[in-house]
Amino acid sequence: MKRPPILPDLSAPSRGRRHLSEEERTLWEHVARQVKPLRKKPRVGKTAAASSEPPPMKPAPSPRPIPSSAAPKPGKPAVPPLAPLGKRERTKLSRGRSEIEARLDLHGMTQMRAHRALSGFLHRAHHDGLTFVLVITGKGTMSGGEFERGVLRRQVPHWLSLPEFRALVTGFEEAHIGHGGSGALYVRIRRRRS
């Protein structure tokens, strides 16, 4: 059987404050000289006690008006999120059963030119009612035996995720090796609203 812990007797009178030894006092003074205050301004309680004048009274803040519960303003509808291509759609595209209706090759373009070309291409594809397009970014370059990812290969998926393109694109995914593999993207175009 466990014994309960012995608690100190709190009813006994407390011993007074312990006095610092000479060595502890010297150490404390040394530390206190090196400490810099955190605040630049003195505390309000110390200044009020130190000065014999009462602190100046601040005017009471005016009550804030309660916001009315008006109906929220209808804004632009939220841009729908991207969805990956389904396995069936991807298989049909890779085997040639579904047609890739248009292609855009961005090889050798600067980022600015590629962005403009992609924007124009996707707007035309959306306007023409196309379903699947192929965007070729390239795989990057080989330098010194190491493979570097191309800038457009990194940027195009990021651009397709932006709100300006999500209004035109339902989803995208890396293409099958027969269509360029990791250097190309299948892009599903959003249907036009009538």
Coordinates of N, CA and C in Angstrom, one line a residue:
M1 N 0.8 -1.2 0.0 CA 0.0 0.0 0.0 C 0.9 1.2 0.0
K2 N 0.5 2.2 -0.9 CA 1.3 3.4 -1.0 C 1.0 4.4 0.1
R3 N 2.0 5.1 0.6 CA 1.8 6.1 1.6 C 1.6 7.4 0.9
P4 N 0.7 8.3 1.4 CA 0.5 9.6 0.8 C 1.8 10.4 1.1
P5 N 2.0 11.3 0.1 CA 3.2 12.2 0.3 C 3.1 13.1 1.5
I6 N 4.2 13.4 2.1 CA 4.2 14.3 3.3 C 4.2 15.7 2.8
L7 N 3.2 16.5 3.2 CA 3.1 17.9 2.8 C 3.7 18.8 3.8
P8 N 4.2 19.9 3.5 CA 4.7 20.8 4.5 C 3.6 21.4 5.3
D9 N 4.0 21.7 6.6 CA 3.0 22.3 7.5 C 2.9 23.8 7.2
L10 N 1.7 24.2 6.6 CA 1.5 25.6 6.3 C 1.0 26.4 7.4
S11 N 0.7 25.8 8.5 CA 0.2 26.6 9.7 C 1.3 27.2 10.5
A12 N 2.6 26.7 10.3 CA 3.7 27.2 11.0 C 4.0 28.6 10.4
P13 N 4.5 29.5 11.3 CA 4.8 30.9 10.8 C 6.0 30.8 9.8
S14 N 5.9 31.6 8.8 CA 6.9 31.6 7.7 C 8.2 32.3 8.2
R15 N 9.3 31.7 7.8 CA 10.6 32.4 8.2 C 10.7 33.7 7.4
G16 N 11.3 34.6 7.7 CA 11.4 35.9 7.0 C 12.1 35.7 5.7
R17 N 12.4 36.9 5.1 CA 13.2 36.8 3.8 C 14.6 36.4 4.0
R18 N 15.1 35.7 3.1 CA 16.5 35.2 3.2 C 17.4 36.4 2.7
H19 N 18.4 36.6 3.4 CA 19.3 37.7 3.1 C 20.4 37.1 2.1
L20 N 20.8 38.0 1.2 CA 21.8 37.5 0.2 C 23.2 37.6 0.9
S21 N 24.0 36.7 0.5 CA 25.4 36.7 1.0 C 26.2 37.8 0.2
E22 N 27.4 38.1 0.7 CA 28.1 39.2 0.0 C 28.5 38.8 -1.4
E23 N 28.8 37.5 -1.7 CA 29.1 37.0 -3.0 C 27.9 37.1 -3.9
E24 N 26.7 36.7 -3.4 CA 25.5 36.8 -4.2 C 25.1 38.2 -4.5
R25 N 25.3 39.2 -3.5 CA 25.0 40.6 -3.8 C 25.9 41.1 -4.9
T26 N 27.2 40.8 -4.8 CA 28.1 41.3 -5.8 C 27.7 40.7 -7.2
L27 N 27.4 39.5 -7.3 CA 27.0 38.9 -8.6 C 25.7 39.6 -9.1
W28 N 24.7 39.8 -8.2 CA 23.5 40.5 -8.6 C 23.8 41.9 -9.1
E29 N 24.6 42.6 -8.5 CA 24.9 44.0 -8.9 C 25.6 44.0 -10.3
H30 N 26.4 43.0 -10.5 CA 27.1 42.9 -11.8 C 26.1 42.6 -12.9
V31 N 25.2 41.7 -12.6 CA 24.2 41.3 -13.6 C 23.2 42.5 -13.9
A32 N 22.8 43.2 -12.8 CA 21.9 44.3 -12.9 C 22.5 45.5 -13.7
R33 N 23.8 45.7 -13.7 CA 24.4 46.7 -14.5 C 24.4 46.4 -16.0
Q34 N 24.4 45.1 -16.3 CA 24.5 44.8 -17.7 C 23.1 44.7 -18.4
V35 N 22.0 44.6 -17.6 CA 20.7 44.5 -18.2 C 20.2 45.8 -18.7
K36 N 19.6 45.7 -19.9 CA 19.0 46.9 -20.5 C 17.5 46.8 -20.4
P37 N 16.7 47.8 -20.2 CA 15.3 47.7 -20.0 C 14.6 47.4 -21.4
L38 N 13.5 46.6 -21.4 CA 12.8 46.3 -22.6 C 12.0 47.5 -23.1
R39 N 11.5 48.2 -22.2 CA 10.6 49.4 -22.6 C 11.4 50.7 -22.6
K40 N 11.2 51.5 -23.6 CA 11.8 52.8 -23.6 C 11.1 53.8 -22.7
K41 N 9.7 53.6 -22.6 CA 8.9 54.5 -21.8 C 8.8 53.8 -20.4
P42 N 8.8 54.6 -19.3 CA 8.5 54.0 -18.0 C 7.1 53.6 -17.9
R43 N 6.9 52.7 -17.0 CA 5.5 52.2 -16.8 C 4.6 53.3 -16.2
V44 N 3.3 53.2 -16.5 CA 2.4 54.2 -16.1 C 2.3 54.2 -14.6
G45 N 2.3 53.1 -13.9 CA 2.2 53.1 -12.4 C 3.4 53.8 -11.8
K46 N 4.6 53.6 -12.3 CA 5.8 54.2 -11.7 C 5.8 55.8 -11.9
T47 N 5.3 56.2 -13.1 CA 5.3 57.7 -13.3 C 4.2 58.3 -12.5
A48 N 3.1 57.7 -12.3 CA 2.1 58.3 -11.6 C 2.5 58.4 -10.1
A49 N 3.2 57.4 -9.6 CA 3.6 57.4 -8.2 C 4.8 58.4 -8.0
A50 N 5.6 58.6 -9.0 CA 6.8 59.5 -8.9 C 6.4 61.0 -9.0
S51 N 5.4 61.3 -9.8 CA 5.0 62.7 -10.0 C 3.9 63.0 -9.1
S52 N 3.9 64.3 -8.6 CA 2.9 64.7 -7.7 C 1.6 65.2 -8.4
E53 N 1.8 65.5 -9.7 CA 0.6 65.9 -10.5 C -0.2 64.7 -10.9
P54 N -1.5 64.9 -11.0 CA -2.3 63.8 -11.5 C -2.1 63.8 -13.0
P55 N -2.2 62.6 -13.6 CA -2.0 62.4 -15.0 C -3.2 63.1 -15.8
P56 N -2.9 63.7 -17.0 CA -4.0 64.3 -17.7 C -5.1 63.3 -18.1
M57 N -6.3 63.8 -18.1 CA -7.4 62.9 -18.4 C -7.6 62.9 -19.9
K58 N -7.8 61.7 -20.4 CA -8.1 61.5 -21.9 C -9.6 61.6 -22.1
P59 N -10.0 62.2 -23.2 CA -11.5 62.2 -23.4 C -12.0 60.8 -23.7
A60 N -13.2 60.6 -23.2 CA -13.7 59.2 -23.4 C -13.9 59.0 -24.9
P61 N -13.6 57.8 -25.4 CA -13.8 57.5 -26.8 C -15.3 57.5 -27.2
S62 N -15.5 58.0 -28.4 CA -16.9 58.0 -28.8 C -17.4 56.6 -29.1
P63 N -18.6 56.3 -28.8 CA -19.1 54.9 -29.1 C -19.1 54.6 -30.6
R64 N -18.6 53.4 -30.9 CA -18.6 53.0 -32.4 C -20.0 52.7 -32.8
P65 N -20.4 53.1 -34.0 CA -21.7 52.7 -34.5 C -21.8 51.2 -34.7
I66 N -22.9 50.6 -34.5 CA -23.1 49.2 -34.7 C -23.4 49.0 -36.2
P67 N -22.6 48.1 -36.8 CA -22.8 47.9 -38.3 C -24.2 47.3 -38.5
S68 N -24.8 47.8 -39.5 CA -26.2 47.3 -39.9 C -26.1 45.9 -40.5
S69 N -27.1 45.1 -40.3 CA -27.0 43.8 -40.9 C -27.7 43.8 -42.2
A70 N -27.0 44.5 -43.2 CA -27.4 44.5 -44.5 C -27.0 43.2 -45.3
A71 N -27.8 42.9 -46.3 CA -27.5 41.7 -47.0 C -26.2 41.8 -47.8
P72 N -25.3 40.8 -47.8 CA -24.1 40.9 -48.5 C -24.3 41.2 -50.0
K73 N -23.3 42.0 -50.5 CA -23.4 42.3 -52.0 C -23.1 41.1 -52.8
P74 N -23.9 40.8 -53.8 CA -23.5 39.7 -54.7 C -22.2 40.1 -55.5
G75 N -21.2 39.3 -55.4 CA -19.9 39.5 -56.1 C -19.8 38.6 -57.3
K76 N -18.7 38.5 -57.8 CA -18.4 37.6 -58.9 C -18.5 36.2 -58.4
P77 N -19.1 35.3 -59.1 CA -19.1 33.9 -58.7 C -17.7 33.4 -58.5
A78 N -17.5 32.5 -57.5 CA -16.2 32.0 -57.2 C -15.7 31.1 -58.4
V79 N -14.5 31.2 -58.7 CA -13.9 30.4 -59.8 C -13.9 28.9 -59.3
P80 N -14.4 28.0 -60.1 CA -14.5 26.6 -59.7 C -13.1 26.0 -59.6
P81 N -12.9 25.1 -58.7 CA -11.5 24.5 -58.6 C -11.2 23.6 -59.7
L82 N -10.0 23.3 -59.9 CA -9.5 22.4 -60.9 C -9.7 20.9 -60.5
A83 N -10.0 20.1 -61.5 CA -10.2 18.7 -61.2 C -9.3 17.9 -62.1
P84 N -8.7 16.8 -61.6 CA -7.8 16.0 -62.4 C -8.6 15.3 -63.5
L85 N -7.9 14.9 -64.6 CA -8.6 14.1 -65.6 C -8.9 12.7 -65.0
G86 N -10.0 12.2 -65.4 CA -10.3 10.8 -64.9 C -9.5 9.8 -65.6
K87 N -9.4 8.6 -65.0 CA -8.5 7.6 -65.6 C -9.0 7.2 -66.9
R88 N -10.3 7.1 -67.1 CA -10.9 6.7 -68.4 C -10.5 7.7 -69.5
E89 N -10.7 9.1 -69.2 CA -10.3 10.1 -70.1 C -8.9 10.0 -70.5
R90 N -8.0 9.9 -69.5 CA -6.6 9.8 -69.8 C -6.2 8.6 -70.7
T91 N -6.8 7.5 -70.4 CA -6.6 6.3 -71.2 C -7.0 6.5 -72.6
K92 N -8.2 7.1 -72.8 CA -8.7 7.4 -74.2 C -7.8 8.3 -74.9
L93 N -7.3 9.3 -74.2 CA -6.4 10.3 -74.9 C -5.1 9.6 -75.3
S94 N -4.5 8.8 -74.3 CA -3.2 8.2 -74.6 C -3.3 7.2 -75.7
R95 N -4.4 6.5 -75.9 CA -4.6 5.5 -76.9 C -5.1 6.0 -78.2
G96 N -5.4 7.3 -78.2 CA -5.9 7.9 -79.5 C -7.4 7.7 -79.7
R97 N -8.1 7.2 -78.7 CA -9.6 7.1 -78.9 C -10.3 8.4 -78.7
S98 N -9.8 9.3 -77.9 CA -10.3 10.7 -77.8 C -9.3 11.5 -78.6
E99 N -9.9 12.5 -79.3 CA -9.0 13.3 -80.1 C -8.5 14.5 -79.3
I100 N -7.2 14.8 -79.6 CA -6.7 16.1 -79.1 C -7.0 17.1 -80.2
E101 N -7.8 18.1 -79.8 CA -8.3 18.9 -80.9 C -7.4 20.1 -81.3
A102 N -6.4 20.4 -80.4 CA -5.5 21.5 -80.8 C -4.2 21.3 -80.0
R103 N -3.1 21.8 -80.5 CA -1.8 21.7 -79.8 C -1.2 23.1 -79.8
L104 N -0.4 23.3 -78.7 CA 0.3 24.6 -78.6 C 1.8 24.2 -78.1
D105 N 2.7 24.6 -78.9 CA 4.1 24.3 -78.6 C 4.8 25.5 -78.1
L106 N 5.3 25.5 -76.8 CA 5.9 26.7 -76.2 C 7.4 26.6 -76.2
H107 N 8.0 25.6 -76.9 CA 9.5 25.5 -77.0 C 10.1 26.8 -77.4
G108 N 11.2 27.2 -76.7 CA 12.0 28.3 -77.1 C 11.4 29.7 -76.8
M109 N 10.2 29.8 -76.2 CA 9.6 31.0 -75.9 C 10.1 31.6 -74.5
T110 N 10.1 32.9 -74.4 CA 10.3 33.5 -73.1 C 9.1 33.3 -72.2
Q111 N 9.2 33.5 -70.9 CA 8.0 33.3 -70.1 C 6.9 34.3 -70.4
M112 N 7.2 35.5 -70.7 CA 6.2 36.5 -71.1 C 5.5 36.1 -72.4
R113 N 6.3 35.8 -73.4 CA 5.7 35.4 -74.7 C 4.8 34.1 -74.5
A114 N 5.4 33.1 -73.7 CA 4.6 31.9 -73.5 C 3.3 32.1 -72.8
H115 N 3.3 33.0 -71.8 CA 2.1 33.3 -71.1 C 1.0 33.9 -72.0
R116 N 1.5 34.8 -72.8 CA 0.5 35.5 -73.8 C 0.0 34.4 -74.8
A117 N 0.9 33.6 -75.3 CA 0.5 32.6 -76.2 C -0.5 31.6 -75.6
L118 N -0.2 31.2 -74.4 CA -1.1 30.2 -73.7 C -2.5 30.9 -73.4
S119 N -2.5 32.1 -73.0 CA -3.7 32.8 -72.8 C -4.6 32.9 -74.0
G120 N -4.0 33.3 -75.1 CA -4.7 33.4 -76.4 C -5.2 32.0 -76.9
F121 N -4.3 31.0 -76.8 CA -4.7 29.7 -77.2 C -5.9 29.2 -76.4
L122 N -5.9 29.3 -75.1 CA -6.9 28.8 -74.2 C -8.2 29.6 -74.5
H123 N -8.1 30.9 -74.7 CA -9.4 31.6 -75.0 C -10.0 31.2 -76.3
R124 N -9.1 30.9 -77.4 CA -9.7 30.5 -78.6 C -10.3 29.1 -78.5
A125 N -9.6 28.2 -77.8 CA -10.1 26.8 -77.6 C -11.4 26.9 -76.8
H126 N -11.6 27.7 -75.8 CA -12.8 27.8 -75.1 C -13.9 28.4 -76.0
H127 N -13.6 29.4 -76.8 CA -14.5 30.0 -77.7 C -15.0 29.0 -78.7
D128 N -14.1 28.2 -79.2 CA -14.4 27.3 -80.3 C -15.1 26.0 -79.8
G129 N -15.2 25.9 -78.4 CA -15.9 24.7 -77.8 C -15.1 23.4 -77.9
L130 N -13.8 23.6 -77.8 CA -12.9 22.4 -77.8 C -13.0 21.7 -76.4
T131 N -12.6 20.4 -76.4 CA -12.7 19.7 -75.1 C -11.3 19.4 -74.6
F132 N -10.4 18.8 -75.4 CA -9.1 18.5 -75.0 C -8.0 19.1 -75.9
V133 N -7.0 19.7 -75.3 CA -5.9 20.3 -76.0 C -4.6 19.8 -75.4
L134 N -3.5 19.9 -76.1 CA -2.2 19.5 -75.7 C -1.3 20.8 -75.6
V135 N -0.7 21.0 -74.5 CA 0.2 22.1 -74.3 C 1.6 21.5 -74.1
I136 N 2.5 21.8 -75.0 CA 3.9 21.2 -75.0 C 4.8 22.3 -74.4
T137 N 5.4 21.9 -73.3 CA 6.3 22.8 -72.6 C 7.8 22.5 -72.8
G138 N 8.1 21.3 -73.1 CA 9.4 20.8 -73.2 C 9.9 20.2 -71.9
K139 N 10.9 19.4 -71.9 CA 11.3 18.7 -70.7 C 12.5 19.4 -70.0
G140 N 13.1 20.4 -70.6 CA 14.2 21.0 -70.0 C 15.5 20.6 -70.8
T141 N 16.6 20.9 -70.2 CA 17.9 20.7 -70.9 C 18.8 19.8 -70.1
M142 N 19.7 19.1 -70.8 CA 20.7 18.3 -70.2 C 22.0 19.2 -70.1
S143 N 22.5 19.3 -68.9 CA 23.8 20.1 -68.7 C 24.7 19.4 -67.8
G144 N 25.8 19.0 -68.3 CA 26.8 18.3 -67.5 C 26.4 17.0 -67.0
G145 N 25.5 16.3 -67.7 CA 25.0 15.0 -67.2 C 23.8 15.1 -66.2
E146 N 23.5 16.3 -65.8 CA 22.3 16.5 -64.9 C 21.2 17.0 -65.7
F147 N 20.0 16.6 -65.3 CA 18.8 17.0 -66.0 C 18.2 18.2 -65.2
E148 N 18.0 19.3 -65.9 CA 17.3 20.5 -65.2 C 15.9 20.6 -65.7
R149 N 15.0 20.8 -64.8 CA 13.6 21.1 -65.3 C 13.5 22.4 -66.0
G150 N 12.8 22.5 -67.0 CA 12.7 23.7 -67.8 C 11.8 24.7 -67.0
V151 N 12.0 26.0 -67.3 CA 11.2 27.0 -66.6 C 9.8 26.9 -67.0
L152 N 9.5 26.7 -68.3 CA 8.1 26.6 -68.7 C 7.4 25.4 -68.2
R153 N 8.2 24.3 -68.0 CA 7.6 23.1 -67.5 C 7.2 23.3 -66.0
R154 N 7.9 24.2 -65.3 CA 7.5 24.5 -63.9 C 6.3 25.5 -63.9
Q155 N 6.4 26.5 -64.8 CA 5.5 27.6 -64.8 C 4.1 27.3 -65.3
V156 N 4.0 26.6 -66.4 CA 2.7 26.4 -67.0 C 1.7 25.8 -66.1
P157 N 2.0 24.7 -65.3 CA 1.0 24.2 -64.4 C 0.6 25.3 -63.3
H158 N 1.6 26.1 -62.9 CA 1.2 27.2 -62.0 C 0.3 28.2 -62.6
W159 N 0.5 28.5 -63.9 CA -0.3 29.5 -64.6 C -1.7 28.9 -64.8
L160 N -1.8 27.6 -65.1 CA -3.2 27.0 -65.3 C -4.0 27.0 -64.0
S161 N -3.3 27.1 -62.9 CA -4.0 27.1 -61.6 C -4.5 28.5 -61.2
L162 N -4.1 29.5 -61.9 CA -4.4 30.9 -61.6 C -5.9 31.1 -62.0
P163 N -6.6 32.0 -61.3 CA -8.0 32.3 -61.6 C -8.3 32.7 -63.0
E164 N -7.3 33.4 -63.6 CA -7.6 33.9 -65.0 C -7.7 32.7 -66.0
F165 N -7.0 31.6 -65.7 CA -7.1 30.4 -66.5 C -8.2 29.4 -66.0
R166 N -8.4 29.4 -64.7 CA -9.4 28.4 -64.2 C -10.8 28.7 -64.8
A167 N -11.1 29.9 -65.3 CA -12.4 30.2 -65.9 C -12.4 29.5 -67.3
L168 N -11.3 29.1 -67.8 CA -11.2 28.5 -69.1 C -10.9 27.0 -69.1
V169 N -10.3 26.5 -68.0 CA -9.8 25.2 -67.9 C -10.4 24.4 -66.7
T170 N -10.8 23.2 -67.0 CA -11.4 22.3 -66.0 C -10.4 21.6 -65.2
G171 N -9.3 21.1 -65.9 CA -8.3 20.4 -65.3 C -7.1 20.1 -66.3
F172 N -6.0 19.7 -65.7 CA -4.9 19.3 -66.6 C -4.1 18.2 -65.9
E173 N -3.3 17.5 -66.7 CA -2.5 16.4 -66.2 C -1.4 16.2 -67.2
E174 N -0.3 15.6 -66.7 CA 0.9 15.3 -67.5 C 0.4 14.3 -68.6
A175 N 1.0 14.5 -69.8 CA 0.6 13.8 -71.0 C 1.3 12.4 -71.0
H176 N 0.7 11.5 -71.8 CA 1.3 10.2 -72.0 C 2.6 10.3 -72.7
I177 N 3.5 9.4 -72.6 CA 4.8 9.5 -73.2 C 4.7 9.6 -74.7
G178 N 3.7 9.1 -75.3 CA 3.5 9.2 -76.8 C 3.1 10.6 -77.2
H179 N 2.6 11.4 -76.3 CA 2.3 12.8 -76.6 C 3.3 13.8 -76.0
G180 N 4.4 13.3 -75.5 CA 5.4 14.2 -74.9 C 5.8 13.9 -73.5
G181 N 5.0 13.1 -72.8 CA 5.3 12.7 -71.4 C 5.4 13.9 -70.5
S182 N 6.4 13.9 -69.7 CA 6.5 15.0 -68.7 C 6.8 16.4 -69.3
G183 N 7.0 16.5 -70.6 CA 7.2 17.7 -71.3 C 5.9 18.3 -71.9
A184 N 4.8 17.7 -71.6 CA 3.5 18.1 -72.2 C 2.4 17.9 -71.2
L185 N 1.3 18.6 -71.4 CA 0.1 18.5 -70.6 C -1.2 18.4 -71.4
Y186 N -2.0 17.4 -70.9 CA -3.4 17.4 -71.4 C -4.2 18.4 -70.7
V187 N -4.9 19.2 -71.4 CA -5.7 20.3 -70.7 C -7.1 20.1 -71.2
R188 N -8.0 20.0 -70.2 CA -9.5 19.9 -70.5 C -10.1 21.3 -70.4
I189 N -10.7 21.7 -71.5 CA -11.3 23.0 -71.6 C -12.7 23.1 -71.0
R190 N -13.0 24.1 -70.2 CA -14.3 24.3 -69.7 C -15.3 24.6 -70.7
R191 N -16.5 24.0 -70.6 CA -17.6 24.2 -71.6 C -18.1 25.6 -71.5
R192 N -18.5 26.2 -72.6 CA -19.0 27.5 -72.6 C -20.5 27.5 -72.1
R193 N -20.8 28.5 -71.4 CA -22.2 28.6 -70.9 C -23.0 29.3 -72.0
S194 N -24.2 28.8 -72.2 CA -25.1 29.3 -73.3 C -25.7 30.6 -72.8

